[in-house]
XYZ file of C-alpha atoms in Angstrom:
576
model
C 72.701 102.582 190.454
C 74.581 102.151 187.253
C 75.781 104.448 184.616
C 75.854 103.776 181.237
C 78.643 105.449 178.633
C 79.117 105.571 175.066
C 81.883 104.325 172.689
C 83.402 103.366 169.935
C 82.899 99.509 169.553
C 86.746 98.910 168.429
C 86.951 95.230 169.330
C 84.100 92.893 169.328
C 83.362 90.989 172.312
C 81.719 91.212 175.638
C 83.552 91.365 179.290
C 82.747 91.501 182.812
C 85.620 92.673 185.590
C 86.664 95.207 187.754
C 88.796 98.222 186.582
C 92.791 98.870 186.713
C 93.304 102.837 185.661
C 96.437 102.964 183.970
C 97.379 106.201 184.070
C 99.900 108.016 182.205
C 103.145 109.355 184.081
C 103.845 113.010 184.243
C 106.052 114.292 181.061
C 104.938 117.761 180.934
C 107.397 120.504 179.898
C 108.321 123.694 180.085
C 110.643 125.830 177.820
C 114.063 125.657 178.515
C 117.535 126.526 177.658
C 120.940 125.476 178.382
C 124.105 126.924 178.413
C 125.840 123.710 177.547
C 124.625 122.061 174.004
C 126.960 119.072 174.037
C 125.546 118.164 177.320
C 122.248 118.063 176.125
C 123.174 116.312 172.759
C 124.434 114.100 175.026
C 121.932 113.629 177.288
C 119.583 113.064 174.027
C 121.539 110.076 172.824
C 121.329 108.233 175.765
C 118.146 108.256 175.784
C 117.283 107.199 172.196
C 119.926 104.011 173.039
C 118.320 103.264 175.959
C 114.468 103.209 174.375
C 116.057 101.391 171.233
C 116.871 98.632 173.934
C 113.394 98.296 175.289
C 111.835 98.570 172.325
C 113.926 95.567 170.666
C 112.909 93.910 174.478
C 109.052 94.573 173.451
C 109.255 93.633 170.118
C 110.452 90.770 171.397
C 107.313 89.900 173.924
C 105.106 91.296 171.122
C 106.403 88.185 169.057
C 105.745 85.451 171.391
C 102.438 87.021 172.817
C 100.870 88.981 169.985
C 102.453 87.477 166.308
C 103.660 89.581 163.008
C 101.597 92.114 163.005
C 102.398 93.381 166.622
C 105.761 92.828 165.614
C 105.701 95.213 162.973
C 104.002 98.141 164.637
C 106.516 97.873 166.879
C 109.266 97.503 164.746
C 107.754 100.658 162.916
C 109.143 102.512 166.581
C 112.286 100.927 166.127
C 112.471 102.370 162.531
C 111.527 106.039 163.506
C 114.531 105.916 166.418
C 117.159 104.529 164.063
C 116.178 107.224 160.838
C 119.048 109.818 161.498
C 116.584 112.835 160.506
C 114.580 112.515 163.590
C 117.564 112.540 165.837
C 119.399 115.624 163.649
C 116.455 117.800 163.746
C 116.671 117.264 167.234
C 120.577 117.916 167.245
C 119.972 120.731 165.001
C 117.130 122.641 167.314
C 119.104 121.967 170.485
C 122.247 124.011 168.549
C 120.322 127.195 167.049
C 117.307 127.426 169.872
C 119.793 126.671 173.020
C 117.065 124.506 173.755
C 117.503 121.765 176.574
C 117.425 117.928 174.676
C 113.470 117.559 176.480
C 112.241 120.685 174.804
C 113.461 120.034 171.644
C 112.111 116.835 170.981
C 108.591 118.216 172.306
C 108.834 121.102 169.689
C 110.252 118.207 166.906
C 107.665 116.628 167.759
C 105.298 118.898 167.494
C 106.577 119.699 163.591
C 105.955 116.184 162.410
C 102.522 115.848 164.103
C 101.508 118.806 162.172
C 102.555 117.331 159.147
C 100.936 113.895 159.413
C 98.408 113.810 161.810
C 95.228 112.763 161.224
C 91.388 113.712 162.585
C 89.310 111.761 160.423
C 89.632 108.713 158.249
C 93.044 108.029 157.223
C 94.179 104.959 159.036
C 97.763 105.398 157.532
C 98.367 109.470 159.062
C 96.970 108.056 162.189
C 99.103 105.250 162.688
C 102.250 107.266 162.143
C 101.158 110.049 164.674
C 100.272 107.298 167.047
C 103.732 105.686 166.325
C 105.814 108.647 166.551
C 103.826 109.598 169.860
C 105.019 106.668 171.618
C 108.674 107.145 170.544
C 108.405 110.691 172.316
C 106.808 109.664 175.545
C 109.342 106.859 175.812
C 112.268 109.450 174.580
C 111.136 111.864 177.540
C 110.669 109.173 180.141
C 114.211 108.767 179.851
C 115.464 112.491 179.980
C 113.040 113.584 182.307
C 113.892 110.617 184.511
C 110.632 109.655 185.114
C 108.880 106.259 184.270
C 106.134 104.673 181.937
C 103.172 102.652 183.314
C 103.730 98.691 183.508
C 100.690 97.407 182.483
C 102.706 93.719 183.175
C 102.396 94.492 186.865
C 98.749 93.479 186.649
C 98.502 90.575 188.747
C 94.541 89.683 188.411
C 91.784 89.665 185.809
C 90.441 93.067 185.211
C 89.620 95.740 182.361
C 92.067 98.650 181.403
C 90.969 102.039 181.558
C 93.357 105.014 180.064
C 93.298 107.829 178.273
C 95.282 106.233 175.715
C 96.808 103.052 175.017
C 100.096 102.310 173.162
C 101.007 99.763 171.480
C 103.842 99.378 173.523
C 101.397 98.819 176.620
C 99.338 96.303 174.294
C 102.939 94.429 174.172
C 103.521 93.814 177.886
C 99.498 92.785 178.350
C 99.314 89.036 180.114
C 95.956 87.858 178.158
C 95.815 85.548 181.769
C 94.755 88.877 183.298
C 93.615 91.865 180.940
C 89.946 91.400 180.236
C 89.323 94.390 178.325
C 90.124 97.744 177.357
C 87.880 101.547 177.947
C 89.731 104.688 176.820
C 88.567 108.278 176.375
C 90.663 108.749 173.407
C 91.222 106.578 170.221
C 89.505 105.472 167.037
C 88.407 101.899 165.489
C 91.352 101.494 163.211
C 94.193 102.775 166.166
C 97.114 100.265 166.820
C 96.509 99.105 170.249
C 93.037 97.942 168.889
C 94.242 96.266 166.180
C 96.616 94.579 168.692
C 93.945 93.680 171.354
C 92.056 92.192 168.357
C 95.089 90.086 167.827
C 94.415 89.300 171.731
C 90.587 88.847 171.268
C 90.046 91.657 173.628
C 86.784 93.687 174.028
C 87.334 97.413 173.519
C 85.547 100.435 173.651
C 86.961 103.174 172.872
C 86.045 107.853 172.336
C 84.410 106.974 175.925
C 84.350 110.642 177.141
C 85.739 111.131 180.975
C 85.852 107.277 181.218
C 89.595 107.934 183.699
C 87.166 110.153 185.784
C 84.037 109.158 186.035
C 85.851 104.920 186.073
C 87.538 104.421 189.668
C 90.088 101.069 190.530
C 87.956 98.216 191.441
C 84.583 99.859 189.957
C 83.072 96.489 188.206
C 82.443 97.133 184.492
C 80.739 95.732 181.778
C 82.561 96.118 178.681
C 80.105 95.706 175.693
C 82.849 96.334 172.652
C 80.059 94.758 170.263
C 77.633 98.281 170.272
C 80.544 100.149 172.391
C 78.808 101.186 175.712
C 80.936 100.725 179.459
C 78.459 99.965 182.284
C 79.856 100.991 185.496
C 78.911 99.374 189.058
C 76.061 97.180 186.897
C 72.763 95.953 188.473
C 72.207 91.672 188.821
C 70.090 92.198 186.121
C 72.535 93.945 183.851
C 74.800 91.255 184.857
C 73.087 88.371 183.512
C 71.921 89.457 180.625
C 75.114 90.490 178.997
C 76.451 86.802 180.733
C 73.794 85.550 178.080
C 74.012 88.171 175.350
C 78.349 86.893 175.564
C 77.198 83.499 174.982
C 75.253 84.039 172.155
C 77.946 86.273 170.586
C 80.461 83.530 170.975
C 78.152 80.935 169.193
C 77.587 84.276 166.167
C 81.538 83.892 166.362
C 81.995 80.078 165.645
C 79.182 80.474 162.686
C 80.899 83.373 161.227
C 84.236 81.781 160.400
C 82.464 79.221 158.757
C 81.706 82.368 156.148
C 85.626 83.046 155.093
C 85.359 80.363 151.686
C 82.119 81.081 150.803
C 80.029 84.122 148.726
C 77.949 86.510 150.756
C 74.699 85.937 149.211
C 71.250 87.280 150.467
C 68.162 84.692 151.428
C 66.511 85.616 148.514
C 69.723 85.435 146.104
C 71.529 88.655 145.682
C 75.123 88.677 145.505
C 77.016 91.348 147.334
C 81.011 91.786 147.501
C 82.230 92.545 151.566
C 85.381 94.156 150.782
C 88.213 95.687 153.321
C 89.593 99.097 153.176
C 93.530 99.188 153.210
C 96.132 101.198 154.215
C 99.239 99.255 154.503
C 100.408 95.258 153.367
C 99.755 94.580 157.206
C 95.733 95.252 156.634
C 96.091 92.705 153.429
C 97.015 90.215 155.599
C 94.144 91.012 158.000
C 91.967 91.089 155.416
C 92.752 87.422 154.157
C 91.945 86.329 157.365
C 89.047 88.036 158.206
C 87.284 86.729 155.202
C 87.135 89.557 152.957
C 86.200 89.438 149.547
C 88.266 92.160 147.930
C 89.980 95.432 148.640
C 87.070 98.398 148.271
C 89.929 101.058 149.180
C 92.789 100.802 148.814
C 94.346 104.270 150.765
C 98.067 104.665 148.426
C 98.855 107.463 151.004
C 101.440 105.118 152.528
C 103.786 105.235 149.929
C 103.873 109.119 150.784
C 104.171 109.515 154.547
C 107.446 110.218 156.584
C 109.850 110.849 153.223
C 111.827 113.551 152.615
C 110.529 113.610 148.525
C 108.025 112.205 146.277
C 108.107 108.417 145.785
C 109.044 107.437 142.140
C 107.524 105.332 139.760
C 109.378 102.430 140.082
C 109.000 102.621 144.392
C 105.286 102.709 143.461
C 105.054 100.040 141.212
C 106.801 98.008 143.021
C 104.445 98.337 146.132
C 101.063 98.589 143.919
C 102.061 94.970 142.580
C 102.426 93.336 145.755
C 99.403 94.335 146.758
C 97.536 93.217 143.501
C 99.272 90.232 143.112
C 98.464 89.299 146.730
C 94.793 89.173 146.578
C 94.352 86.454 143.931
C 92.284 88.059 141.638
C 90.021 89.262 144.001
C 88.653 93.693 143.124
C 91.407 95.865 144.443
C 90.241 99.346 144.197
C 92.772 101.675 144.459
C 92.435 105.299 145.299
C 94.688 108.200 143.567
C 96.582 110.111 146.121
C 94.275 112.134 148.678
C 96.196 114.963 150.590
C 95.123 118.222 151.982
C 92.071 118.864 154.093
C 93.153 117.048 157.697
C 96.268 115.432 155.612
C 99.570 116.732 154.735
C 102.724 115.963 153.218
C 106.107 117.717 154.033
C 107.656 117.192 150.108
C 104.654 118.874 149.027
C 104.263 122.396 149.932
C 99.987 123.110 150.541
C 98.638 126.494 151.048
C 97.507 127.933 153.844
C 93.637 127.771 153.732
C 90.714 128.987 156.452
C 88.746 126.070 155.217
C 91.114 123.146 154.031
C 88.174 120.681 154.220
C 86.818 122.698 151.478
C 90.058 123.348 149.426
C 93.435 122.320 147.702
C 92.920 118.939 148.426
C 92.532 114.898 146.516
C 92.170 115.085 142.987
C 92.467 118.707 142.859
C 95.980 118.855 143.753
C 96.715 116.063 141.228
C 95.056 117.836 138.624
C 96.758 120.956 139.364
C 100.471 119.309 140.084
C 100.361 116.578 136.995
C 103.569 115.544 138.113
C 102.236 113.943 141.513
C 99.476 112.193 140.118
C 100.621 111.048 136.189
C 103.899 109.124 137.943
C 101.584 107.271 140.288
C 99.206 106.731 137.292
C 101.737 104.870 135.543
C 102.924 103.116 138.378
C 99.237 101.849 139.080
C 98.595 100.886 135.346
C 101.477 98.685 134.953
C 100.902 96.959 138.335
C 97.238 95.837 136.760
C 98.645 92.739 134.789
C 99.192 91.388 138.539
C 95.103 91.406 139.122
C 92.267 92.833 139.384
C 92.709 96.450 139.657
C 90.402 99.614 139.577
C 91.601 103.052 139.819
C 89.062 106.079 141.419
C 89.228 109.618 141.736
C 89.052 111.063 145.053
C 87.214 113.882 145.886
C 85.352 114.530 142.152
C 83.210 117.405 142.248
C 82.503 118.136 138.535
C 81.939 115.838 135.159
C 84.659 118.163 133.860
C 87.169 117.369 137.111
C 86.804 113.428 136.201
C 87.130 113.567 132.065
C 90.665 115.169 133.197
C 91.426 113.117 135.270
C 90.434 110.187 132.640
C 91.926 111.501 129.856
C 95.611 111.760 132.110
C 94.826 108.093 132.887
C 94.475 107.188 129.036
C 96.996 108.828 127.957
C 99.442 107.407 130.390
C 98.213 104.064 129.220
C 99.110 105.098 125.772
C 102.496 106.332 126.319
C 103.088 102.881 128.652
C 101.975 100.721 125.437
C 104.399 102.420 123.325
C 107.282 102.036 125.881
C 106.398 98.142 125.267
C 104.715 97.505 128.987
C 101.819 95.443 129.094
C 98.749 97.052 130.766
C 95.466 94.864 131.556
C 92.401 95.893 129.633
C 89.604 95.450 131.587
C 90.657 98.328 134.184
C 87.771 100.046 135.636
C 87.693 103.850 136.364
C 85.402 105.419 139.034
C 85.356 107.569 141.227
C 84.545 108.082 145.017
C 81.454 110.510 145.405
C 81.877 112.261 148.617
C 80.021 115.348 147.322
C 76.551 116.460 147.410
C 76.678 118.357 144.445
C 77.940 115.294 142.442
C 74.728 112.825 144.114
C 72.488 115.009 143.304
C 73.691 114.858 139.666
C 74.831 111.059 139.630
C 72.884 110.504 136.862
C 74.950 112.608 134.312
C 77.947 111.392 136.069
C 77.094 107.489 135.711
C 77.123 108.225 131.969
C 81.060 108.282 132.283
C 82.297 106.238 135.161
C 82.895 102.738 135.519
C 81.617 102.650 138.991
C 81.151 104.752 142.219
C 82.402 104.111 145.777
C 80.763 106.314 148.501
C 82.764 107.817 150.907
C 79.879 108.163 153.405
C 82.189 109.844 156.170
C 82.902 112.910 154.078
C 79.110 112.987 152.027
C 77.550 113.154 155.621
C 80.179 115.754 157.083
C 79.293 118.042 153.772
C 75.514 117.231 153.904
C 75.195 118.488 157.240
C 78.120 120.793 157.078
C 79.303 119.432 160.246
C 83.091 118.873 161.400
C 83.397 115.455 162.715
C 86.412 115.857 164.717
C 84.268 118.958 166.857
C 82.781 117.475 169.451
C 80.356 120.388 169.789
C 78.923 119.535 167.055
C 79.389 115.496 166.710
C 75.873 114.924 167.316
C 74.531 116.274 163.643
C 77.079 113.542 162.095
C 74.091 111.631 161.302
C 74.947 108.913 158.585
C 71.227 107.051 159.569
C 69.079 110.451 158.787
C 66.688 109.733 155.970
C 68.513 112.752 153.482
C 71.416 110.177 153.651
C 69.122 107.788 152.882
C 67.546 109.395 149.958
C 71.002 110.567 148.557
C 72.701 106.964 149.018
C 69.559 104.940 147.286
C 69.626 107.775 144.652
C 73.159 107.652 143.572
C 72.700 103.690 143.727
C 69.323 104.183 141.159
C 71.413 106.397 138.725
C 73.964 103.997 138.523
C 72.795 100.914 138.020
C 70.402 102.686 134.963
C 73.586 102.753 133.298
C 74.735 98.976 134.040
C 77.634 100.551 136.512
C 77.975 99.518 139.998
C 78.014 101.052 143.502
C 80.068 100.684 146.397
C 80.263 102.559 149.648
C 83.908 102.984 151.774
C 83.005 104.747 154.759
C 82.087 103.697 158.346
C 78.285 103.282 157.236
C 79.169 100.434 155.181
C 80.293 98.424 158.665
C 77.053 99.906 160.517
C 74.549 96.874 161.353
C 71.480 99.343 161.362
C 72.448 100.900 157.948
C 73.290 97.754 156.143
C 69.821 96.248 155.757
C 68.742 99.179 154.108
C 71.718 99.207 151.701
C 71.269 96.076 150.552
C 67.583 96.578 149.896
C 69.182 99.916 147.882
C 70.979 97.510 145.843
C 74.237 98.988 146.893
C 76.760 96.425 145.246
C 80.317 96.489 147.557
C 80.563 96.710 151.179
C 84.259 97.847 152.053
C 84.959 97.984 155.997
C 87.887 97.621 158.239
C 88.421 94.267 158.112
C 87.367 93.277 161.975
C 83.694 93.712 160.525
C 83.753 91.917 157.739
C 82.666 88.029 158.592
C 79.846 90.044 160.726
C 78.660 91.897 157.981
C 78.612 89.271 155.439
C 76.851 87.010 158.150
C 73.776 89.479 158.657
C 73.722 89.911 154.633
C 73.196 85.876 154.226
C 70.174 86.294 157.056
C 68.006 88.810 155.492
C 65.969 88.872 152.054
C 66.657 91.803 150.193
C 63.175 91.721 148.889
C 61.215 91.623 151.879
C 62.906 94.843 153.331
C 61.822 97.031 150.787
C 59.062 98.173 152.785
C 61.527 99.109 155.442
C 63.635 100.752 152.998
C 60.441 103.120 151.946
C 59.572 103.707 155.646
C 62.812 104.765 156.248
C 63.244 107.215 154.023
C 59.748 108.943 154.599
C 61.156 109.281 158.297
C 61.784 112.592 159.862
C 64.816 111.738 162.141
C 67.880 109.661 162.318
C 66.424 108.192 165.496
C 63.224 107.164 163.724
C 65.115 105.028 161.593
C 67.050 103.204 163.795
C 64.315 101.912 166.062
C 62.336 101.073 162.093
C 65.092 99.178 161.814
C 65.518 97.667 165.077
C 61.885 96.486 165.065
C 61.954 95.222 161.554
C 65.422 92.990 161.463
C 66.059 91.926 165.032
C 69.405 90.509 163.328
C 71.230 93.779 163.654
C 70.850 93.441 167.416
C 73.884 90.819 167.860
């Protein structure tokens, strides 16, 4: 009999093969201490040398079988090894703790995960915990005298299954052989899967217990289009996901046909498919992937791993190149959003029993002017280059965003005076991520240029529900009809006032939700970029007229369930 498990769909595609565990080697430690701290310094730079040299070996591989962008997450390893503070703090613990070189990079380690590490949807945080990970294991591998998995020793066609995958692993992969990729741990935007999307890999990933309940040589089904794992699957099973591939691969070849043209509805409506951003890497992706703007642009980058503020001048430099790169396509760029699940090390946060629901976003900005008017300025003058809009995060009051607005303007001001050009036509908006502000959009729309909806923090507060729990995961429910009637009623207030909507979070990129959206009138789509060309296809399929009686069934529902199979019934599109 088979089972069935649920994912994350990370990388679209559909596989069939048997499973290779690749499980992680033993680099558990305890607390130690020596007697002899040179020895140990010692010890420690031997081992950063010797992972320097197989990481320049990787990057290598990674540029013959994987291109730029595997390259540079790699390279981004390479980086963290040769910045002197990483290796000092080590030095520095190893001197004043008497701790032996393997504990003290743990505990090092441990201080910079704290700062940057990330639970929910900051792509950036994540990718520099994931890095920085990597560089540890590798680090310890070598002082513990113990080695990594070689996922090149696969020597026939079958799908990984881990607990993780680096992107170091991702590097040594022989596309002849790996089929796919299952792992217990890991998001949609985590390096390896942006790497096995470079490789056109299926992957599904947050599949709980896959290492145990997945054995060697267990046949899988890896359906990394609606992320669900079949183990030991029936004849049946087999041949209809053999013909469900097939037709995926022909959705494929259609959707690239999509990248020059505008996503436009069967009955007419134009909608924008934008990408959400995080570094110049994702603009790239974004290009090719078809999308039609930048929805979010995440400026936390500019931020992460330094030991003070970036200036003006670093952050105009950066904001440009990404304006100036998309052509005069929308690039919506957020104001710095720190605190809650994301932290900074140059900027000293409280304490807090609830940082979800504290010093956080625009709040810190407004309370620390200095933070937010120098990247203000920087954004402003970088507009000439575009198409720029600037939003607040984390509004909760009309009072919060006339602040913020009036520190804008006046920045613009003071730039004019100085003699730099700034473009005229920026828009100002706002993400709403608040109940309290949907439920009075309609005061709000009266002053903003345009909303964006983060949907993964407005369903977390709606249902007061920590996504990162898993105890509680299941009330996460972005499909329930309160969402519903919240989304189509920001969407209502706004367009009264000629402004225009856009949503940022994961519901934008969900195939059930996105019929009903449109029908909403919800203006901008911004996903992670692997989405987009599928998106936009479904938009061109369906008539944004005829689903308005799905739209009012859906939101007279009682469950989230209820709504998915309304939709499921009604627009057997969503189903590929």
């Amino acid at each position: 009999m088979s089972l069935l498990l649920d994912g994350l769909a990370a990388s679209s595609g559909i596989t069939i093969a048997p499973a290779r565990l690749l499980v992680g080697s033993d680099l558990s430690i305890k607390k130690q201490h020596t007697a002899d701290e040179n020895h140990e310094v010692a010890r420690l730079h031997d081992s950063f040398a010797l992972s320097r040299t197989e990481l320049q070996a990787l990057s290598q591989q990674a540029h013959h079988r994987l291109g730029q962008r595997a390259v540079t997450i790699i390279d981004t390893q390479i980086a963290i090894l040769d910045d002197p503070t990483l290796q000092n703090k080590i030095i520095d613990r190893i001197n004043s703790h008497h701790d032996t070189a393997e504990w003290a990079v743990k505990k090092i380690e441990d201080y910079y995960l704290n700062i940057f590490e990330h639970k929910n949807d900051n792509d950036y945080l994540y990718a520099r915990a994931t890095a920085l990970r990597d560089v540890t294991k590798r680090i310890l591998s070598h002082l513990l005298n113990v080695p990594l998995p070689d996922p090149a020793l696969l020597d026939h066609r079958a799908i990984f299954v881990a607990d993780n995958i680096t992107p170091t692993d991702t590097a040594q992969f022989n596309k002849r052989y790996v089929a796919g990729i299952v792992t217990t741990n890991g998001g949609r935007t985590s390096h390896f899967t942006i790497m096995s999307k470079t490789l056109a890999l299926p992957a599904v990933v947050g599949v709980k217990n896959a290492t145990t309940l997945i054995h060697d040589g267990d046949m899988l089904i890896v359906d990394g289009i609606h992320g669900k794992v079949i183990v030991d699957p029936t004849n049946d099973e087999i041949e209809h996901y053999r013909l469900l591939a097939g037709k995926f691969a022909q959705e494929q070849q259609k959707w690239g046909a999509l990248k020059d043209k505008q996503t436009v509805s069967a009955d007419g409506r134009r909608f924008e498919v934008a990408a959400n951003v995080g570094t110049f890497a994702d603009i790239i992706d974004a290009q090719e992937d078809g999308a039609e703007g930048i929805g979010l642009l995440r400026t936390e980058f500019l931020y992460m791993n330094r030991e003070e503020l970036p200036d003006e001048e670093q952050q105009f430099t950066a904001y440009k190149r990404f304006v100036a790169a998309m052509n005069q396509q929308h690039v919506v760029a957020r104001t710095l959003d720190i605190g809650g699940d994301k932290k900074l090390g140059m900027v000293k946060l409280p304490r807090e029993a609830n940082p979800y629901l504290g010093f956080r976003a625009i709040r810190i900005g407004l309370a620390r002017p200095e933070i937010l008017r120098p990247q203000l300025r920087a954004l402003l003058r970088s507009s000439v280059y575009g198409r720029l809009a600037i939003m607040f995060p984390m509004i909760a009051t009309i009072e919060e965003f006339k602040q913020a607005r009036a520190i804008l303007d006046e920045e613009k001001d003071k730039l004019e005076k100085e003699g730099y050009q700034v473009a005229k036509n920026i828009e100002v908006g706002m993400m709403l991520e608040i109940p309290a502000v949907a439920v009075m959009a309609e005061h709000f729309a009266k002053y903003v240029d345009f909303f964006s909806i983060g949907s993964n923090d407005l369903v977390q507060y709606m249902f007061a529900v920590d996504r990162g729990n898993q105890e509680v995961a299941y009330l996460y429910q972005e499909l329930h009809p309160a969402v519903l009637r919240m989304v189509r009623r920001v969407i209502e207030a706004a367009h009264a006032e000629g402004k225009w909507v856009g949503m940022c979070g994961e519901m934008a990129s969900n195939p059930i939700a996105v019929p009903l959206l449109m029908a909403m009138g919800l203006d901008e789509f911004s996903m992670n970029s692997s989405q987009i060309l599928r998106i936009r296809s479904l938009i061109n399929q369906l008539s944004t007229r005829k689903l308005q009686p799905l739209v009012h069934r859906a939101i007279n529902a009682e469950t989230a369930a209820n709504v998915r199979k309304l939709v499921e019934e009604y627009v057997p599109e969503v189903k590929i």
